[in-house]
């Protein structure tokens, strides 16, 4: 039984490694067989060469460093604000009613449309880019916090009322343990959104960053550089997401006992 | 789910009035800036100008045509994206080999911003309607896969055990146990898909010029530095997003009313 | 619950059927250019002998009263209908592929690379970048005598020339054609990019930044006139103050394998552009030309201001000739993009200008009765001190 399970785990891991490799191989075969002209489908070697070039010149590292720094700031500010907003909206019906329509409407407008206005308010330096990322990170966290807190079974609040549980311990002993999973999944979504929007925002306005590298690649008809950007974006985003999932597992393990105790 | 929209006591008119308070205050502030020569007067537009632009767009028929085209694109993309997302997500949740093969690809690909794909999509599929539908579908596809997968995977083990006890066929297990318990998650996914499809529609119209949608009008307004037109478009986009959201939230509340949650 | 779930499943199915109907329903007729679904197959056979069924011209488009209108001569060609009729006689359909003014260059390059388009009228920079990247395109006609670029400073700044802006911030969209003009301006004044704080912003963002006072100056095309009209800035320099060859130039670019395989059709297309140029060049059509141009980004009065350059007569604005000036300009562009590391391969100017079809078209049209013999003459430089 246990041997079979180990085998399955190994199989699973090897399949998960093999499938991207298979895609890579298919890409290589397609481009080597010249099914499409090289201007249309860049070969993996060309992408690798461009990658080597960008790494050797330090250009990639510089762009990536800038992007990650922006991500850190924008994500922290945005998801922090989202957490507070979600909590306030969940706990105070008046607050929710005041801001809900604005919140829902703003959420639905792509940040691209706001760029002139954002420039007006925040200038064109780093603050501007961080605000764009923060906007993207804000909504998923706010939404899932709201839902997480709202999704707590009614009975728990009734029990808390019967026992006259004070607000701080209601928050600490009941709300947090019950809502952390939902909130964290929202924060995870925020991280992904922040990363996606960061690159997108850099495509439009920036002097550096991985998005700008891709945009210049497009302007300069260097599709190998664009492809390097696509691959790097995917890999970095994947790593960020995986890292967050590991962190999440850790956090939830730590929270497991109080949650049980409170319930 | 946008829980804030659920009613808890207050009459509908009162809630609507509260919700309009903040946007109204912002509009007044904006109008004041525009008319009283504030710091950025020439960069703001007065409410009267916006009303003029709205009238102009309405009378020329541009607004309706553009609106109809944008909605059509959004629904087309949403349909393709969520149907394939539902299928792929279900296959990943129910068939382990599929899960192993697709998981790394899915999680890597969804971290690449759609804007980053634009050069390649433009190269492979042109700048016509097909490219637009592909981008919008992708934006609806990612959340649909994620939430279908998590919903179907997240079935409580004891439910499945009960199913085994009753010797349910795989189909019955799916239809009577997995599907109902995945519904809340599917709805969250649908809500996300709708939101992203709408954002992506406007975003892609800002960047792909074919056809004639709200994003096209907005971009044209930006090029002409006609902020009043841009504001009209932002308002229509935001309100539509708000309305679609409300619709899906209501639908999901109706469908999930058997869940014992606080509201 | 189970009953409800089932009913709900049906509801979802119904909703999706409706979605399917919406998605699969044929799109309503597009007003001007029917956008047929581009085939995903990358290479359309262009080898000699393969029957040509559709000819595709890409053109910058803008929305106008719910329709797509195309920039410059392309719209006139559509309205004249001559090319479409001539092509139809040869069993070829004409398709105009719209591209956006904001990302037109890259989109056209991608279309040329995928052999999805055969002709496109667009700027010097992106075309040479594609050429250096291995896409074999050549310019077969000049769709006009160049676009003006403008230097605008923000409200309240006393600067009178580029030299006064030293150390200040300037917004310019890097990699766009007017970057060369900017480089020439700096060069003539002994300045380099490092003398300024350069922000890479597209024209719309640049306008907003200037209006908000976040940058001191922007360098763009005719959008600058809007900025000035709205009181957000003041134009202190334009290409009207500079030698003629500083203007941004465009070309009617064609895929070389297409022109090789279909020289007759190519001549026909070039002739259509010459006819359109001739129509535009007539003094009595001036108002209509300005009006058509204003369906793009600018109101008529600003178009008129942009067009107004005493050195270039109305007729000559539309001269299709590939003269020495044109060669000089493209040679400069090739040099600039190579010297600045934008491309790795130096493009030879002989490889990008193909004037055979223009000569044939002028001859054919003259023989057909259009008075084109010596109508346009090669441009000559007029003395203007670079400021």
mmCIF file of N, CA and C in Angstrom, chain A residues 73-75 77-79 81-82 102-114 118 122 127-142 190 193-194 197, chain B residues 199:
data_model
loop_
_atom_site.group_PDB
_atom_site.id
_atom_site.type_symbol
_atom_site.label_atom_id
_atom_site.label_comp_id
_atom_site.label_asym_id
_atom_site.label_seq_id
_atom_site.Cartn_x
_atom_site.Cartn_y
_atom_site.Cartn_z
ATOM 1 N N UNK A 73 6.091 46.299 -3.197
ATOM 2 C CA UNK A 73 5.401 47.463 -2.652
ATOM 3 C C UNK A 73 3.921 47.451 -2.997
ATOM 4 N N UNK A 74 3.641 47.305 -4.277
ATOM 5 C CA UNK A 74 2.249 47.383 -4.721
ATOM 6 C C UNK A 74 1.406 46.302 -4.091
ATOM 7 N N UNK A 75 1.940 45.099 -4.047
ATOM 8 C CA UNK A 75 1.195 43.973 -3.494
ATOM 9 C C UNK A 75 0.951 44.177 -2.006
ATOM 10 N N UNK A 77 0.905 46.946 -0.183
ATOM 11 C CA UNK A 77 -0.027 48.036 0.094
ATOM 12 C C UNK A 77 -1.442 47.637 -0.330
ATOM 13 N N UNK A 78 -1.556 47.080 -1.550
ATOM 14 C CA UNK A 78 -2.870 46.751 -2.080
ATOM 15 C C UNK A 78 -3.574 45.686 -1.266
ATOM 16 N N UNK A 79 -2.884 44.595 -0.945
ATOM 17 C CA UNK A 79 -3.601 43.537 -0.244
ATOM 18 C C UNK A 79 -3.840 43.940 1.205
ATOM 19 N N UNK A 81 -4.522 47.001 2.244
ATOM 20 C CA UNK A 81 -5.701 47.865 2.206
ATOM 21 C C UNK A 81 -6.949 47.040 1.934
ATOM 22 N N UNK A 82 -6.815 46.033 1.071
ATOM 23 C CA UNK A 82 -7.950 45.181 0.743
ATOM 24 C C UNK A 82 -8.455 44.442 1.969
ATOM 25 N N UNK A 102 -19.449 51.809 -5.563
ATOM 26 C CA UNK A 102 -18.214 52.357 -6.112
ATOM 27 C C UNK A 102 -17.183 51.245 -6.302
ATOM 28 N N UNK A 103 -17.091 50.402 -5.258
ATOM 29 C CA UNK A 103 -16.157 49.283 -5.270
ATOM 30 C C UNK A 103 -16.429 48.362 -6.454
ATOM 31 N N UNK A 104 -17.704 47.985 -6.598
ATOM 32 C CA UNK A 104 -18.053 47.056 -7.672
ATOM 33 C C UNK A 104 -17.817 47.659 -9.049
ATOM 34 N N UNK A 105 -18.092 48.961 -9.164
ATOM 35 C CA UNK A 105 -17.951 49.586 -10.475
ATOM 36 C C UNK A 105 -16.482 49.758 -10.829
ATOM 37 N N UNK A 106 -15.685 50.216 -9.876
ATOM 38 C CA UNK A 106 -14.261 50.444 -10.151
ATOM 39 C C UNK A 106 -13.552 49.156 -10.506
ATOM 40 N N UNK A 107 -13.985 48.078 -9.825
ATOM 41 C CA UNK A 107 -13.388 46.776 -10.052
ATOM 42 C C UNK A 107 -13.498 46.359 -11.514
ATOM 43 N N UNK A 108 -14.520 46.882 -12.173
ATOM 44 C CA UNK A 108 -14.825 46.411 -13.517
ATOM 45 C C UNK A 108 -14.193 47.252 -14.615
ATOM 46 N N UNK A 109 -13.445 48.265 -14.248
ATOM 47 C CA UNK A 109 -12.846 49.095 -15.288
ATOM 48 C C UNK A 109 -11.358 48.773 -15.373
ATOM 49 N N UNK A 110 -10.890 48.425 -16.566
ATOM 50 C CA UNK A 110 -9.470 48.085 -16.664
ATOM 51 C C UNK A 110 -8.603 49.291 -16.323
ATOM 52 N N UNK A 111 -7.510 49.019 -15.687
ATOM 53 C CA UNK A 111 -6.649 50.089 -15.202
ATOM 54 C C UNK A 111 -6.127 50.928 -16.369
ATOM 55 N N UNK A 112 -6.076 50.304 -17.543
ATOM 56 C CA UNK A 112 -5.631 51.021 -18.750
ATOM 57 C C UNK A 112 -6.436 52.296 -18.962
ATOM 58 N N UNK A 113 -7.733 52.244 -18.616
ATOM 59 C CA UNK A 113 -8.597 53.377 -18.866
ATOM 60 C C UNK A 113 -8.290 54.531 -17.922
ATOM 61 N N UNK A 114 -7.692 54.203 -16.788
ATOM 62 C CA UNK A 114 -7.458 55.232 -15.777
ATOM 63 C C UNK A 114 -6.108 55.909 -15.916
ATOM 64 N N UNK A 118 -4.585 58.659 -13.408
ATOM 65 C CA UNK A 118 -3.570 58.268 -12.427
ATOM 66 C C UNK A 118 -2.320 59.126 -12.569
ATOM 67 N N UNK A 122 -0.844 60.978 -9.500
ATOM 68 C CA UNK A 122 0.346 60.380 -8.889
ATOM 69 C C UNK A 122 1.633 60.618 -9.660
ATOM 70 N N UNK A 127 5.633 55.879 -7.773
ATOM 71 C CA UNK A 127 4.355 55.865 -7.050
ATOM 72 C C UNK A 127 3.222 55.451 -7.982
ATOM 73 N N UNK A 128 3.240 55.984 -9.169
ATOM 74 C CA UNK A 128 2.215 55.723 -10.161
ATOM 75 C C UNK A 128 2.109 54.226 -10.472
ATOM 76 N N UNK A 129 3.265 53.615 -10.678
ATOM 77 C CA UNK A 129 3.240 52.183 -11.015
ATOM 78 C C UNK A 129 2.802 51.360 -9.813
ATOM 79 N N UNK A 130 3.237 51.793 -8.623
ATOM 80 C CA UNK A 130 2.866 51.049 -7.421
ATOM 81 C C UNK A 130 1.357 51.157 -7.185
ATOM 82 N N UNK A 131 0.791 52.321 -7.472
ATOM 83 C CA UNK A 131 -0.656 52.486 -7.308
ATOM 84 C C UNK A 131 -1.410 51.534 -8.238
ATOM 85 N N UNK A 132 -0.929 51.404 -9.462
ATOM 86 C CA UNK A 132 -1.595 50.495 -10.409
ATOM 87 C C UNK A 132 -1.594 49.061 -9.876
ATOM 88 N N UNK A 133 -0.438 48.650 -9.364
ATOM 89 C CA UNK A 133 -0.351 47.282 -8.845
ATOM 90 C C UNK A 133 -1.211 47.131 -7.599
ATOM 91 N N UNK A 134 -1.177 48.165 -6.743
ATOM 92 C CA UNK A 134 -1.961 48.098 -5.515
ATOM 93 C C UNK A 134 -3.445 47.980 -5.841
ATOM 94 N N UNK A 135 -3.890 48.700 -6.883
ATOM 95 C CA UNK A 135 -5.297 48.607 -7.272
ATOM 96 C C UNK A 135 -5.650 47.165 -7.637
ATOM 97 N N UNK A 136 -4.757 46.534 -8.384
ATOM 98 C CA UNK A 136 -5.031 45.158 -8.798
ATOM 99 C C UNK A 136 -5.036 44.214 -7.609
ATOM 100 N N UNK A 137 -4.120 44.444 -6.662
ATOM 101 C CA UNK A 137 -4.007 43.532 -5.522
ATOM 102 C C UNK A 137 -5.140 43.761 -4.530
ATOM 103 N N UNK A 138 -5.691 44.957 -4.526
ATOM 104 C CA UNK A 138 -6.697 45.339 -3.547
ATOM 105 C C UNK A 138 -7.961 44.486 -3.659
ATOM 106 N N UNK A 139 -8.487 44.363 -4.887
ATOM 107 C CA UNK A 139 -9.830 43.808 -5.043
ATOM 108 C C UNK A 139 -9.975 42.341 -4.641
ATOM 109 N N UNK A 140 -9.100 41.434 -5.098
ATOM 110 C CA UNK A 140 -9.322 40.039 -4.691
ATOM 111 C C UNK A 140 -9.263 39.851 -3.175
ATOM 112 N N UNK A 141 -8.298 40.508 -2.512
ATOM 113 C CA UNK A 141 -8.205 40.347 -1.071
ATOM 114 C C UNK A 141 -9.436 40.918 -0.387
ATOM 115 N N UNK A 142 -9.853 42.101 -0.808
ATOM 116 C CA UNK A 142 -11.027 42.720 -0.194
ATOM 117 C C UNK A 142 -12.246 41.814 -0.359
ATOM 118 N N UNK A 190 -4.575 37.842 -5.255
ATOM 119 C CA UNK A 190 -4.035 39.204 -5.330
ATOM 120 C C UNK A 190 -2.605 39.185 -5.851
ATOM 121 N N UNK A 193 -2.745 38.522 -9.512
ATOM 122 C CA UNK A 193 -3.236 39.707 -10.223
ATOM 123 C C UNK A 193 -2.173 40.797 -10.257
ATOM 124 N N UNK A 194 -1.530 40.988 -9.103
ATOM 125 C CA UNK A 194 -0.525 42.043 -9.014
ATOM 126 C C UNK A 194 0.594 41.785 -10.014
ATOM 127 N N UNK A 197 -0.736 42.421 -13.623
ATOM 128 C CA UNK A 197 -0.963 43.834 -13.922
ATOM 129 C C UNK A 197 0.348 44.597 -13.950
ATOM 130 N N UNK B 199 -13.490 43.014 -18.270
ATOM 131 C CA UNK B 199 -12.281 43.847 -18.234
ATOM 132 C C UNK B 199 -11.423 43.581 -19.471
#
